[in-house]
Amino acid sequence: MTAPTRPIPPANRRRRFDLRSTALFFVFLAVVLCVLGLTARMVADAVERRPAWMFVLAVLGVAACMGLRRRVHVARAARRAAAALDKAAREAADELDARQAPADHPAVEVIADQGVLVAAEFETVTEHGPPAPVELETVTDYEALTPEEFEEAVAALCERDGCSAVEVVGGAGDLGADVVALTPDGRRIVIQCKYYATSHRVGSQDLQRFGGTCFTVHEADVAALVTTSDFTAPAEEYAEQCGIVCVDGEALRAWTDGTGPRPWDTAPGGRTAGWDLAGAGS
């Protein structure tokens, strides 16, 4: 015997008239109307007795409404501005990451050969042994190097010109020293390398930071700042006062091709007056 199923009413069936709900609705409506009427009567009596106070209250109410509306508008504008700034920051960060993405290129080792700085491209290390140079190219433009390669190039110049114990120490926590070595006459030279574009000149702040560590921390006998760019006048004045050798892009090229002095030759205690082309390779 099967149990009787309860019939499902159709979806479009109209609701039956509910006398109780209708009565409650009209009672609620009557209460609201009475409250509104009493409020209106109280306001009218207050206006009649104290019109000035009611005018002040009305003005304050309008001002409050306008202030709230303005605050909402300002909040919306601030949210839109914050969203636009966040979007611009993300786009700028993505573009910067794309520009700084390392390109796939062979490693470059900077070496010195017969007084001319050269760059040797090396193949990837294989299981048969260390890489062998596959191409030699004379470096005529230091700006084509990376900052790390520039430090290696300066170290190679020092080693080429007779320095010993040449070491590249640049990196995080280097305290201003990128290359350290012993000059041919036994002095300790500390070099900071500034790989700047020609439009970015080395300022006095760069010299001051280097001057605060080169002698006291690194115990340099000769302190030099070598850059691919140039120096501002205040930077040169500070360097002269502290005894720091400034090597700009032009002096660096002269040092490279042997037509100019080496940094330790122009430092206090050097032999600039007796420097010649023959001494460049000593």
Short mmCIF file of C-alpha atoms in Angstrom, two decimals:
data_model
loop_
_atom_site.label_atom_id
_atom_site.label_comp_id
_atom_site.label_asym_id
_atom_site.label_seq_id
_atom_site.Cartn_x
_atom_site.Cartn_y
_atom_site.Cartn_z
CA MET A 1 0.00 0.00 0.00
CA THR A 2 1.54 3.29 -1.06
CA ALA A 3 1.43 6.42 1.10
CA PRO A 4 -0.61 9.29 -0.29
CA THR A 5 1.52 12.13 -1.64
CA ARG A 6 0.76 15.73 -0.79
CA PRO A 7 -0.07 17.74 -3.89
CA ILE A 8 2.36 20.52 -4.76
CA PRO A 9 0.60 23.85 -5.31
CA PRO A 10 1.34 25.54 -8.63
CA ALA A 11 4.03 28.19 -8.65
CA ASN A 12 1.78 30.86 -10.12
CA ARG A 13 -0.94 30.36 -7.58
CA ARG A 14 -2.07 33.59 -5.93
CA ARG A 15 -1.67 34.05 -2.19
CA ARG A 16 -4.87 33.96 -0.22
CA PHE A 17 -6.16 37.15 1.42
CA ASP A 18 -4.83 37.43 4.99
CA LEU A 19 -7.01 39.67 7.14
CA ARG A 20 -4.57 39.71 10.05
CA SER A 21 -1.57 40.87 7.94
CA THR A 22 -3.67 43.55 6.28
CA ALA A 23 -4.92 44.87 9.63
CA LEU A 24 -1.40 45.00 11.06
CA PHE A 25 -0.18 46.91 7.99
CA PHE A 26 -2.85 49.57 8.33
CA VAL A 27 -2.23 49.88 12.08
CA PHE A 28 1.50 50.39 11.44
CA LEU A 29 0.70 52.95 8.73
CA ALA A 30 -1.59 54.83 11.12
CA VAL A 31 1.11 54.92 13.80
CA VAL A 32 3.68 56.28 11.32
CA LEU A 33 1.26 58.96 10.16
CA CYS A 34 0.51 59.97 13.75
CA VAL A 35 4.21 60.24 14.56
CA LEU A 36 4.85 62.31 11.47
CA GLY A 37 1.90 64.56 12.29
CA LEU A 38 3.06 65.11 15.88
CA THR A 39 6.59 65.82 14.66
CA ALA A 40 5.34 68.32 12.13
CA ARG A 41 3.17 70.01 14.77
CA MET A 42 6.11 70.20 17.21
CA VAL A 43 8.32 71.71 14.52
CA ALA A 44 5.64 74.24 13.63
CA ASP A 45 5.20 75.24 17.28
CA ALA A 46 8.99 75.52 17.72
CA VAL A 47 9.26 77.68 14.60
CA GLU A 48 6.49 79.90 15.89
CA ARG A 49 8.04 80.28 19.35
CA ARG A 50 11.80 80.33 18.43
CA PRO A 51 12.20 81.00 14.71
CA ALA A 52 15.86 81.99 15.06
CA TRP A 53 16.82 78.71 16.72
CA MET A 54 14.99 76.67 14.12
CA PHE A 55 16.67 78.64 11.37
CA VAL A 56 20.06 77.88 12.93
CA LEU A 57 19.18 74.19 13.27
CA ALA A 58 18.04 74.09 9.65
CA VAL A 59 21.27 75.69 8.47
CA LEU A 60 23.32 73.25 10.55
CA GLY A 61 21.36 70.34 9.14
CA VAL A 62 21.91 71.47 5.55
CA ALA A 63 25.59 72.04 6.27
CA ALA A 64 25.92 68.59 7.82
CA CYS A 65 24.27 66.99 4.80
CA MET A 66 26.53 68.88 2.41
CA GLY A 67 29.63 67.99 4.48
CA LEU A 68 28.66 64.32 4.52
CA ARG A 69 28.07 64.37 0.79
CA ARG A 70 31.42 66.07 0.20
CA ARG A 71 33.16 63.57 2.47
CA VAL A 72 31.68 60.68 0.54
CA HIS A 73 32.77 62.31 -2.72
CA VAL A 74 36.32 62.87 -1.42
CA ALA A 75 36.51 59.28 -0.16
CA ARG A 76 35.46 57.99 -3.58
CA ALA A 77 38.00 60.22 -5.32
CA ALA A 78 40.72 59.04 -2.89
CA ARG A 79 39.87 55.42 -3.60
CA ARG A 80 40.02 56.03 -7.35
CA ALA A 81 43.35 57.86 -7.02
CA ALA A 82 44.80 55.09 -4.85
CA ALA A 83 43.68 52.47 -7.36
CA ALA A 84 45.23 54.46 -10.22
CA LEU A 85 48.52 54.89 -8.32
CA ASP A 86 48.62 51.19 -7.45
CA LYS A 87 48.01 50.27 -11.08
CA ALA A 88 50.73 52.68 -12.27
CA ALA A 89 53.16 51.31 -9.68
CA ARG A 90 52.52 47.73 -10.80
CA GLU A 91 52.98 48.68 -14.45
CA ALA A 92 56.23 50.55 -13.64
CA ALA A 93 57.52 47.59 -11.62
CA ASP A 94 56.70 45.18 -14.44
CA GLU A 95 58.45 47.42 -16.96
CA LEU A 96 61.51 47.76 -14.70
CA ASP A 97 61.69 44.00 -14.20
CA ALA A 98 61.45 43.53 -17.97
CA ARG A 99 64.30 46.00 -18.54
CA GLN A 100 66.49 44.42 -15.85
CA ALA A 101 65.92 40.85 -17.03
CA PRO A 102 69.36 39.36 -17.71
CA ALA A 103 70.05 38.70 -21.35
CA ASP A 104 71.46 35.39 -22.43
CA HIS A 105 75.03 36.12 -23.46
CA PRO A 106 78.40 34.45 -22.94
CA ALA A 107 80.42 35.37 -19.90
CA VAL A 108 83.05 38.04 -20.49
CA GLU A 109 86.43 37.99 -18.84
CA VAL A 110 88.44 41.20 -18.98
CA ILE A 111 92.14 40.61 -19.38
CA ALA A 112 95.21 42.67 -20.25
CA ASP A 113 97.30 41.94 -23.30
CA GLN A 114 100.26 44.05 -24.45
CA GLY A 115 99.02 47.21 -22.72
CA VAL A 116 95.56 47.07 -24.37
CA LEU A 117 92.47 45.95 -22.45
CA VAL A 118 90.63 43.16 -24.22
CA ALA A 119 87.49 41.16 -23.56
CA ALA A 120 87.53 37.44 -24.15
CA GLU A 121 84.24 35.64 -24.63
CA PHE A 122 84.18 32.16 -23.19
CA GLU A 123 82.00 29.22 -24.12
CA THR A 124 79.90 27.40 -21.55
CA VAL A 125 81.82 24.93 -19.42
CA THR A 126 81.43 21.42 -20.74
CA GLU A 127 82.28 18.01 -19.37
CA HIS A 128 85.52 18.00 -21.34
CA GLY A 129 87.15 20.70 -19.23
CA PRO A 130 87.32 24.46 -18.64
CA PRO A 131 86.01 26.85 -21.31
CA ALA A 132 88.34 28.17 -23.97
CA PRO A 133 88.26 31.70 -25.40
CA VAL A 134 86.52 31.76 -28.74
CA GLU A 135 86.77 35.45 -29.68
CA LEU A 136 88.86 38.47 -28.67
CA GLU A 137 87.53 41.99 -28.95
CA THR A 138 89.32 45.20 -28.02
CA VAL A 139 87.41 47.23 -25.46
CA THR A 140 87.19 50.83 -26.69
CA ASP A 141 84.13 51.86 -24.68
CA TYR A 142 83.88 51.12 -20.97
CA GLU A 143 80.20 52.02 -21.06
CA ALA A 144 79.57 48.78 -22.97
CA LEU A 145 80.53 46.78 -19.85
CA THR A 146 78.37 45.90 -16.89
CA PRO A 147 79.25 47.38 -13.46
CA GLU A 148 80.80 44.07 -12.40
CA GLU A 149 82.84 43.85 -15.60
CA PHE A 150 83.94 47.46 -15.09
CA GLU A 151 85.38 46.55 -11.67
CA GLU A 152 87.16 43.58 -13.25
CA ALA A 153 88.53 45.88 -15.96
CA VAL A 154 89.97 48.31 -13.42
CA ALA A 155 91.53 45.42 -11.51
CA ALA A 156 93.05 44.16 -14.77
CA LEU A 157 94.55 47.59 -15.39
CA CYS A 158 96.18 47.55 -11.95
CA GLU A 159 97.60 44.08 -12.53
CA ARG A 160 98.82 45.05 -15.99
CA ASP A 161 100.73 48.02 -14.60
CA GLY A 162 102.65 46.04 -12.00
CA CYS A 163 100.34 45.93 -8.97
CA SER A 164 100.36 42.81 -6.82
CA ALA A 165 97.73 41.16 -4.59
CA VAL A 166 95.02 42.62 -6.83
CA GLU A 167 91.57 41.71 -5.55
CA VAL A 168 88.03 42.68 -6.54
CA VAL A 169 86.06 43.09 -3.33
CA GLY A 170 83.04 45.08 -4.53
CA GLY A 171 79.59 43.98 -3.49
CA ALA A 172 77.21 44.19 -0.55
CA GLY A 173 79.00 45.40 2.56
CA ASP A 174 82.18 46.46 0.74
CA LEU A 175 82.18 49.83 2.57
CA GLY A 176 83.22 51.69 -0.55
CA ALA A 177 86.08 49.46 -1.70
CA ASP A 178 85.74 47.73 -5.07
CA VAL A 179 89.39 46.96 -5.93
CA VAL A 180 92.35 46.67 -3.54
CA ALA A 181 95.97 46.05 -4.49
CA LEU A 182 99.60 46.85 -3.73
CA THR A 183 101.26 49.34 -6.07
CA PRO A 184 104.69 48.56 -7.57
CA ASP A 185 106.32 50.68 -4.84
CA GLY A 186 104.52 48.77 -2.08
CA ARG A 187 101.68 51.15 -1.20
CA ARG A 188 98.16 49.86 -0.52
CA ILE A 189 95.69 51.29 -3.05
CA VAL A 190 91.92 51.19 -2.54
CA ILE A 191 89.76 51.98 -5.58
CA GLN A 192 86.05 52.63 -5.75
CA CYS A 193 84.48 52.18 -9.19
CA LYS A 194 81.49 54.32 -10.21
CA TYR A 195 79.88 52.95 -13.36
CA TYR A 196 77.85 56.02 -14.36
CA ALA A 197 76.48 57.34 -17.63
CA THR A 198 78.19 60.41 -19.03
CA SER A 199 75.23 62.56 -17.97
CA HIS A 200 75.49 61.36 -14.35
CA ARG A 201 78.43 63.10 -12.70
CA VAL A 202 79.98 61.90 -9.45
CA GLY A 203 78.95 64.27 -6.67
CA SER A 204 80.49 65.33 -3.40
CA GLN A 205 78.28 62.90 -1.46
CA ASP A 206 79.87 59.96 -3.30
CA LEU A 207 83.32 61.29 -2.40
CA GLN A 208 82.33 61.89 1.21
CA ARG A 209 81.06 58.34 1.66
CA PHE A 210 84.23 56.94 0.14
CA GLY A 211 86.44 59.33 2.10
CA GLY A 212 84.88 58.18 5.35
CA THR A 213 86.09 54.58 4.89
CA CYS A 214 89.03 54.45 2.47
CA PHE A 215 91.67 55.59 4.96
CA THR A 216 90.22 54.68 8.35
CA VAL A 217 88.57 51.35 7.53
CA HIS A 218 90.56 50.06 4.54
CA GLU A 219 93.86 51.65 5.65
CA ALA A 220 94.64 52.91 2.18
CA ASP A 221 97.91 54.60 1.32
CA VAL A 222 96.37 55.64 -2.01
CA ALA A 223 92.62 56.16 -2.41
CA ALA A 224 91.18 56.58 -5.90
CA LEU A 225 87.69 56.89 -7.33
CA VAL A 226 87.48 55.75 -10.94
CA THR A 227 84.38 56.53 -13.00
CA THR A 228 83.21 56.32 -16.58
CA SER A 229 81.67 59.77 -16.15
CA ASP A 230 82.98 63.02 -14.64
CA PHE A 231 83.10 64.82 -11.28
CA THR A 232 81.29 67.89 -10.04
CA ALA A 233 83.34 70.85 -8.82
CA PRO A 234 82.42 70.29 -5.13
CA ALA A 235 83.42 66.64 -5.49
CA GLU A 236 86.83 67.55 -6.92
CA GLU A 237 87.34 70.14 -4.16
CA TYR A 238 86.53 67.58 -1.45
CA ALA A 239 88.79 64.99 -3.06
CA GLU A 240 91.67 67.46 -3.18
CA GLN A 241 91.22 68.29 0.50
CA CYS A 242 91.16 64.61 1.52
CA GLY A 243 93.89 63.40 -0.85
CA ILE A 244 91.62 61.20 -2.98
CA VAL A 245 92.64 60.68 -6.62
CA CYS A 246 89.80 61.36 -9.08
CA VAL A 247 89.97 59.45 -12.37
CA ASP A 248 87.23 60.52 -14.78
CA GLY A 249 86.31 58.91 -18.08
CA GLU A 250 88.94 60.79 -20.07
CA ALA A 251 91.71 60.01 -17.57
CA LEU A 252 90.58 56.38 -17.50
CA ARG A 253 90.95 56.08 -21.26
CA ALA A 254 94.38 57.70 -21.06
CA TRP A 255 95.39 55.24 -18.33
CA THR A 256 94.06 52.38 -20.46
CA ASP A 257 95.97 53.23 -23.65
CA GLY A 258 99.13 54.26 -21.78
CA THR A 259 99.02 57.98 -22.61
CA GLY A 260 98.17 59.12 -19.08
CA PRO A 261 99.36 58.51 -15.53
CA ARG A 262 98.22 55.72 -13.27
CA PRO A 263 96.19 56.65 -10.14
CA TRP A 264 99.06 55.97 -7.73
CA ASP A 265 101.34 58.23 -9.79
CA THR A 266 99.15 61.29 -9.13
CA ALA A 267 98.54 60.49 -5.46
CA PRO A 268 100.52 62.25 -2.70
CA GLY A 269 103.94 60.63 -2.61
CA GLY A 270 103.70 59.53 -6.24
CA ARG A 271 106.04 60.38 -9.10
CA THR A 272 103.86 62.32 -11.53
CA ALA A 273 106.69 64.55 -12.58
CA GLY A 274 108.82 61.62 -13.64
CA TRP A 275 106.04 59.61 -15.23
CA ASP A 276 106.44 58.70 -18.89
CA LEU A 277 105.04 56.24 -21.33
CA ALA A 278 107.74 53.76 -20.55
CA GLY A 279 106.73 53.75 -16.91
CA ALA A 280 103.11 52.88 -17.72
CA GLY A 281 103.88 49.24 -18.11
CA SER A 282 106.33 48.89 -15.23
#
